[in-house]
C-alpha positions as a Markdown table, in Angstrom:
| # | Residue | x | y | z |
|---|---|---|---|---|
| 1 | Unk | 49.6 | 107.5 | -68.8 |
| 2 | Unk | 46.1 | 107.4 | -67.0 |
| 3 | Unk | 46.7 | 105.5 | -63.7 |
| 4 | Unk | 47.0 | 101.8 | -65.1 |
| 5 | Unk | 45.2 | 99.0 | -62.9 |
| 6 | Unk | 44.5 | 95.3 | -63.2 |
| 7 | Unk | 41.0 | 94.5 | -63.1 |
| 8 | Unk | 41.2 | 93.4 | -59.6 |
| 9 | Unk | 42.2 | 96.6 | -58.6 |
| 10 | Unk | 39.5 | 98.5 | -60.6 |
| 11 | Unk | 36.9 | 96.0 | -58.8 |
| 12 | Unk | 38.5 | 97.3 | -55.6 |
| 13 | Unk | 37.8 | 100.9 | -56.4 |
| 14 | Unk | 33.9 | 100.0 | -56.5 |
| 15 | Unk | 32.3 | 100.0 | -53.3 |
| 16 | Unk | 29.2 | 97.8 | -51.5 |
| 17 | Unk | 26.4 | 99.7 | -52.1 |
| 18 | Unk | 27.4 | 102.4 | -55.3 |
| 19 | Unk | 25.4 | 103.2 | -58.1 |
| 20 | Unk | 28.0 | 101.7 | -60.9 |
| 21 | Unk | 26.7 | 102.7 | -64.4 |
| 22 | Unk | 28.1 | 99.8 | -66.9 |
| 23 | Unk | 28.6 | 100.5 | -70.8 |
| 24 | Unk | 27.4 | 98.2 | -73.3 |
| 25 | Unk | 24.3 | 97.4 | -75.5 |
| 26 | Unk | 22.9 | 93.7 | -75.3 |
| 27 | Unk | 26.9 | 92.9 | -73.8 |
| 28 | Unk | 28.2 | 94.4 | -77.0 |
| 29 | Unk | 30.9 | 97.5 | -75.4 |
| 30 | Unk | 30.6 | 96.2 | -72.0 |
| 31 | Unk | 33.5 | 95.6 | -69.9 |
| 32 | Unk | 33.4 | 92.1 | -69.3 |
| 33 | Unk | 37.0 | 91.7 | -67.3 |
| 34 | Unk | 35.9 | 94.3 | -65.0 |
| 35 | Unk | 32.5 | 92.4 | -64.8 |
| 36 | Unk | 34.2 | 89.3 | -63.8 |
| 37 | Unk | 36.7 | 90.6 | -61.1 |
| 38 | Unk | 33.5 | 92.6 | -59.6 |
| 39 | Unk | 31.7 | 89.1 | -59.5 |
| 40 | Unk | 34.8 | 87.1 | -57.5 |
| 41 | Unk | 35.4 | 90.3 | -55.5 |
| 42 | Unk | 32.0 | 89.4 | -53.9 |
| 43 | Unk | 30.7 | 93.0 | -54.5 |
| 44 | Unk | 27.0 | 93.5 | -53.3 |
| 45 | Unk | 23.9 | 96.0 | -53.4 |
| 46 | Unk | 24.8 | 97.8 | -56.5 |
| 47 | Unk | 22.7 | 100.2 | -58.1 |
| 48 | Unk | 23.0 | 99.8 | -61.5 |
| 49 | Unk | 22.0 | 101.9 | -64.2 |
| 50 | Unk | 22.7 | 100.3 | -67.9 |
| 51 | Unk | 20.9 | 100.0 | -71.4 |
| 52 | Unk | 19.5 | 96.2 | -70.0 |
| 53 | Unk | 20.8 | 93.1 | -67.9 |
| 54 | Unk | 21.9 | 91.5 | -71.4 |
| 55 | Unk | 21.7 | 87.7 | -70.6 |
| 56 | Unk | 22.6 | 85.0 | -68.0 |
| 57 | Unk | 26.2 | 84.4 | -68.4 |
| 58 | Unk | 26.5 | 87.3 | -70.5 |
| 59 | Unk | 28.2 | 91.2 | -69.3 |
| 60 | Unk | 26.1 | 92.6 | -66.3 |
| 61 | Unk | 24.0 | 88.9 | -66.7 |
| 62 | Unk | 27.0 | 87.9 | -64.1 |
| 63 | Unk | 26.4 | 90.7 | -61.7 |
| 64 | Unk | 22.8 | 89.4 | -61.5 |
| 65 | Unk | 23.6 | 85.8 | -61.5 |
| 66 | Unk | 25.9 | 86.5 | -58.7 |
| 67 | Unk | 23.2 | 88.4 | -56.5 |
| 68 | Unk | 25.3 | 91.4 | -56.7 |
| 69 | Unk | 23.0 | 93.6 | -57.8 |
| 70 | Unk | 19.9 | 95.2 | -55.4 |
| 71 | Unk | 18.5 | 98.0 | -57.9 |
| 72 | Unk | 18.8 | 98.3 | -61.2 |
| 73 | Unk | 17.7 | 101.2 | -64.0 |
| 74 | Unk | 17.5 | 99.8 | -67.1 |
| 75 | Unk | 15.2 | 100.1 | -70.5 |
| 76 | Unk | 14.6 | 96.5 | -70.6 |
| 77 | Unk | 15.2 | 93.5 | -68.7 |
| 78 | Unk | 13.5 | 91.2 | -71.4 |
| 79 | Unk | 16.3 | 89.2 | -72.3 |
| 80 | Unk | 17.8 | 88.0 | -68.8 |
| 81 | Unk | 14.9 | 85.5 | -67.2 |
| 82 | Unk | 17.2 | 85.5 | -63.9 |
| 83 | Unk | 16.5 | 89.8 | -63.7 |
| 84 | Unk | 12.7 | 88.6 | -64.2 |
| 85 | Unk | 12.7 | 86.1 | -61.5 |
| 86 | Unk | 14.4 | 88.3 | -59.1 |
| 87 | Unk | 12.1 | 91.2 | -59.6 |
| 88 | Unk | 9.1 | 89.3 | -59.0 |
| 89 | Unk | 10.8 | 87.7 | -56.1 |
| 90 | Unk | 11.5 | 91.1 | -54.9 |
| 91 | Unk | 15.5 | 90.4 | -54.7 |
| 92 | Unk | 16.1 | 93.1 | -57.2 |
| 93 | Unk | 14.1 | 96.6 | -57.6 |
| 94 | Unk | 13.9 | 97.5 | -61.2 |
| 95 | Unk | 13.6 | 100.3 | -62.8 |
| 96 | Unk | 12.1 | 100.7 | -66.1 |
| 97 | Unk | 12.8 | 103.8 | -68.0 |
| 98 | Unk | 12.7 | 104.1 | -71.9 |
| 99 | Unk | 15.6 | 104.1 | -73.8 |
| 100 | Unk | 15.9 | 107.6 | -75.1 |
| 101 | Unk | 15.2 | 109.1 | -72.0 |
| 102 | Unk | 17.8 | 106.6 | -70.0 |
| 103 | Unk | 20.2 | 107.9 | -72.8 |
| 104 | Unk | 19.2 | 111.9 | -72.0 |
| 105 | Unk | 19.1 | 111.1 | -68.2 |
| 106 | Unk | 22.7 | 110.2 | -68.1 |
| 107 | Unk | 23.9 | 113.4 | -70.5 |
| 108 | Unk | 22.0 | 115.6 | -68.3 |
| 109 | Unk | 23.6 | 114.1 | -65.2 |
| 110 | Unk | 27.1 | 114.6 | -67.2 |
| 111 | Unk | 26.3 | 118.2 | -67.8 |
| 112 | Unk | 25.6 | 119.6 | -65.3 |
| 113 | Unk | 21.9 | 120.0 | -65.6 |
| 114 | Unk | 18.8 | 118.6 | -63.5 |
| 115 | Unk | 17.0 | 116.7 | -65.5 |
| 116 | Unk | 15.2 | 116.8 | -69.1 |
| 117 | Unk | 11.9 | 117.1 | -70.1 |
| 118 | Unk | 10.3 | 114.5 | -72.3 |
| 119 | Unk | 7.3 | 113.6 | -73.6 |
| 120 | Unk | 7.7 | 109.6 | -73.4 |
| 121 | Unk | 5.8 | 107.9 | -71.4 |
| 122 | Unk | 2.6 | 110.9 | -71.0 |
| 123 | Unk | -0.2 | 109.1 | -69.7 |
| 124 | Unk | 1.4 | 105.2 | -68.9 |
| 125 | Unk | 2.7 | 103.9 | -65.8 |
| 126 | Unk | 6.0 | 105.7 | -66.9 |
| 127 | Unk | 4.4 | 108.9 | -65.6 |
| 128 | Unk | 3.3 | 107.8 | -62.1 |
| 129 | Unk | 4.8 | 110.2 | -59.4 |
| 130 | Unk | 6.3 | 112.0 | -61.9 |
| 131 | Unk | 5.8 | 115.8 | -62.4 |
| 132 | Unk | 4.4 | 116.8 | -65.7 |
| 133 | Unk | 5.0 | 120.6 | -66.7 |
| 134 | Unk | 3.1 | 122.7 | -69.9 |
| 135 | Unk | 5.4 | 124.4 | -72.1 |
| 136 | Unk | 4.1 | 126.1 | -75.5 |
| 137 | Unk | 1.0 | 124.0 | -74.9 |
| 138 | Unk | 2.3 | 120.7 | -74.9 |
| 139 | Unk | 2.7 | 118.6 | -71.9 |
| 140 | Unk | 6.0 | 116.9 | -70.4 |
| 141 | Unk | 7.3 | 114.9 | -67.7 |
| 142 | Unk | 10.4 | 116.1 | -65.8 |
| 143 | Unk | 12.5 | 113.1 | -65.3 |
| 144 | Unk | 15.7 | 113.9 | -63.2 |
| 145 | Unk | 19.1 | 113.6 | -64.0 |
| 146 | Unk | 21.4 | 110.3 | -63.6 |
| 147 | Unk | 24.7 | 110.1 | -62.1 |
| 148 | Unk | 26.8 | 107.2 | -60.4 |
| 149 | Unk | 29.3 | 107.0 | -58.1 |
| 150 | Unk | 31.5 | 104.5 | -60.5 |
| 151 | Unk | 31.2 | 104.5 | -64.0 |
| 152 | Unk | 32.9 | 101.3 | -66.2 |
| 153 | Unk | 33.3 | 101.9 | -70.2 |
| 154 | Unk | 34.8 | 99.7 | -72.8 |
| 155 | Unk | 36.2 | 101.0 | -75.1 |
| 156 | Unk | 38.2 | 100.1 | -78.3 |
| 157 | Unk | 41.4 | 101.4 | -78.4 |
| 158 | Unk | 42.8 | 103.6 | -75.5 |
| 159 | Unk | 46.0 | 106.3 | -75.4 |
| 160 | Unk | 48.5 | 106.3 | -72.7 |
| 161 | Unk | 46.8 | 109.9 | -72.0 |
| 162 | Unk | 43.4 | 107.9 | -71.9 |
| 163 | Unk | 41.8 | 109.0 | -74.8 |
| 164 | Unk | 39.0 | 106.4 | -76.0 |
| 165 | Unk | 37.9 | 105.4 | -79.2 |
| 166 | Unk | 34.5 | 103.1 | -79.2 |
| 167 | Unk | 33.3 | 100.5 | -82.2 |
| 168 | Unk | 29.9 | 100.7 | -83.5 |
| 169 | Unk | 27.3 | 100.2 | -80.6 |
| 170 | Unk | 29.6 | 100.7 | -78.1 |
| 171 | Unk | 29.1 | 104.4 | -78.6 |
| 172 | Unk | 25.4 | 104.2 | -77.9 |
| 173 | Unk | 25.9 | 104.7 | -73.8 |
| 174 | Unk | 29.8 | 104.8 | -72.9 |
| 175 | Unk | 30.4 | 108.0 | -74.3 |
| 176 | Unk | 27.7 | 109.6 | -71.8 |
| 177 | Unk | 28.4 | 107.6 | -68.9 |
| 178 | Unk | 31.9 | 108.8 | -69.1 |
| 179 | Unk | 30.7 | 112.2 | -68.3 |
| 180 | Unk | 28.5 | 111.2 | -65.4 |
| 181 | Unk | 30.2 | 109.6 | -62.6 |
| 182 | Unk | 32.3 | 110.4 | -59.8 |
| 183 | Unk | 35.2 | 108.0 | -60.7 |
| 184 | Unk | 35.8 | 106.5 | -64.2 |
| 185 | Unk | 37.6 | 103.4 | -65.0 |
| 186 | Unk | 38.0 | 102.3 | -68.7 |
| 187 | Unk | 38.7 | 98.7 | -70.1 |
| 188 | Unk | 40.4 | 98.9 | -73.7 |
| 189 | Unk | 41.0 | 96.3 | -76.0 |
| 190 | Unk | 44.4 | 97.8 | -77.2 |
| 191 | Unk | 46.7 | 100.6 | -75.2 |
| 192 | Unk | 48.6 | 102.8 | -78.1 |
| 193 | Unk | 51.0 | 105.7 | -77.8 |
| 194 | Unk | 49.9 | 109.3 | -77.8 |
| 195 | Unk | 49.8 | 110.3 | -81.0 |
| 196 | Unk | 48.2 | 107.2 | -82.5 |
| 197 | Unk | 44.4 | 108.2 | -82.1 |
| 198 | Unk | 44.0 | 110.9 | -84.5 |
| 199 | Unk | 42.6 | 114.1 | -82.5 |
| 200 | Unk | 39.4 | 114.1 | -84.4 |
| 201 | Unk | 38.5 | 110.2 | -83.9 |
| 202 | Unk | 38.1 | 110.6 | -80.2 |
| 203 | Unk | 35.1 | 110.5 | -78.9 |
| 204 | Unk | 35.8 | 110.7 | -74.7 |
| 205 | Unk | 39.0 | 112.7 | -74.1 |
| 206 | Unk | 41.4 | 111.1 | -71.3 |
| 207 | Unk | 40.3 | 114.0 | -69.0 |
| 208 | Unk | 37.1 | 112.5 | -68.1 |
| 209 | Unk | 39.0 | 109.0 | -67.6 |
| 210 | Unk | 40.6 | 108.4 | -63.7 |
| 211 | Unk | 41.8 | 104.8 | -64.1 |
| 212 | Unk | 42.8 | 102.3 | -67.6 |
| 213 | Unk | 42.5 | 98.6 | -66.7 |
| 214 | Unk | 45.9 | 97.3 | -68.1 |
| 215 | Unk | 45.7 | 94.8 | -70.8 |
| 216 | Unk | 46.7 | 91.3 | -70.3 |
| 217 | Unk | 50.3 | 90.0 | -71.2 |
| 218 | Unk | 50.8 | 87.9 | -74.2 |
| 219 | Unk | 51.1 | 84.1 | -73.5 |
């Protein structure tokens, strides 16, 4: 199978001062284990890019809570008051991007291209700095692509060839970040054999997938 790895080991794999992008919507298909061995590893200045901050106590909530985290690009930070306090402190840079375009920064940056054009955010605070191109007549802003040095994805089910199935929300960012990042590392909730994950239910194949975090043994 994939090379297998305890959490701890995945958390070693993750370097002071990379740009991690974390799966997961509100917590919901975030890697939580991975989370928590990145937080008592001590790990520090990450750039993140993620859908939000979820909430103190809650998925990357712990990254922030531990003052792990020096930049983060993110949709929304409005439901973590500890991201907000350490913004305005200047502790944390932040990022604000909307969602779809987070979404279609991160599938550019997994395919290969430079960026997209978009028009959300013409003629808001979203456009400052930012080039703005005419195509057909209309106006866009060029907003470049994203990729990370680490990506971490949670998944629900996981082959021994690494082959992921996601549940519901989980598929709104993991599938893309799986694409865009040097090193992957995937935290399953179950580990089947090949064979068990019908071809057409995957949604990332195991080639995009360097490392499985191992599930726990049963008490």
């Amino acid at each position: 199978m994939r090379n297998s790895l305890t959490p701890r080991a995945a958390a070693e794999l993750v370097p002071d001062g990379a740009t991690l992008m974390i799966g997961g919507f509100m917590g919901v298909g975030t890697p939580n284990r991975m989370i928590d061995a990145l937080v008592a590893r001590g790990v520090r200045d990450l750039t993140v890019i993620a859908n939000d901050t979820a909430r103190p106590g809650v998925g990357i909530g712990k990254l922030i809570s531990a003052g792990a985290v020096s930049r983060a690009i993110v949709s929304h930070i409005g439901t973590n008051p500890e991201t907000q306090r350490a913004m305005l402190a200047g502790a944390i840079e932040v990022t604000l991007v909307p969602q779809g375009t987070l979404a279609e920064r991160v599938r550019a940056g997994g395919s290969g291209l430079g960026g997209v054009l978009t028009a959300t955010g013409l003629g808001t605070v979203v456009a400052e700095g930012k080039t703005v191109v005419k195509i057909g007549g209309r106006e866009f802003l060029v907003e470049e692509a994203l990729r990370a040095t680490v990506a971490l994805v949670a998944a629900r089910s996981a082959d021994y060839a690494g082959n992921l199935v996601y549940s519901l929300t989980a598929r709104n960012f993991n599938p893309l970040m799986a694409m865009a990042a040097d090193t992957v590392i995937a935290e399953p909730n179950e580990i089947v054999p090949v064979g068990v994950l019908a071809p057409d239910v995957i949604h990332t194949p195991g080639v995009l997938i360097d490392h499985v975090v191992e599930r726990p043994l049963p008490l």
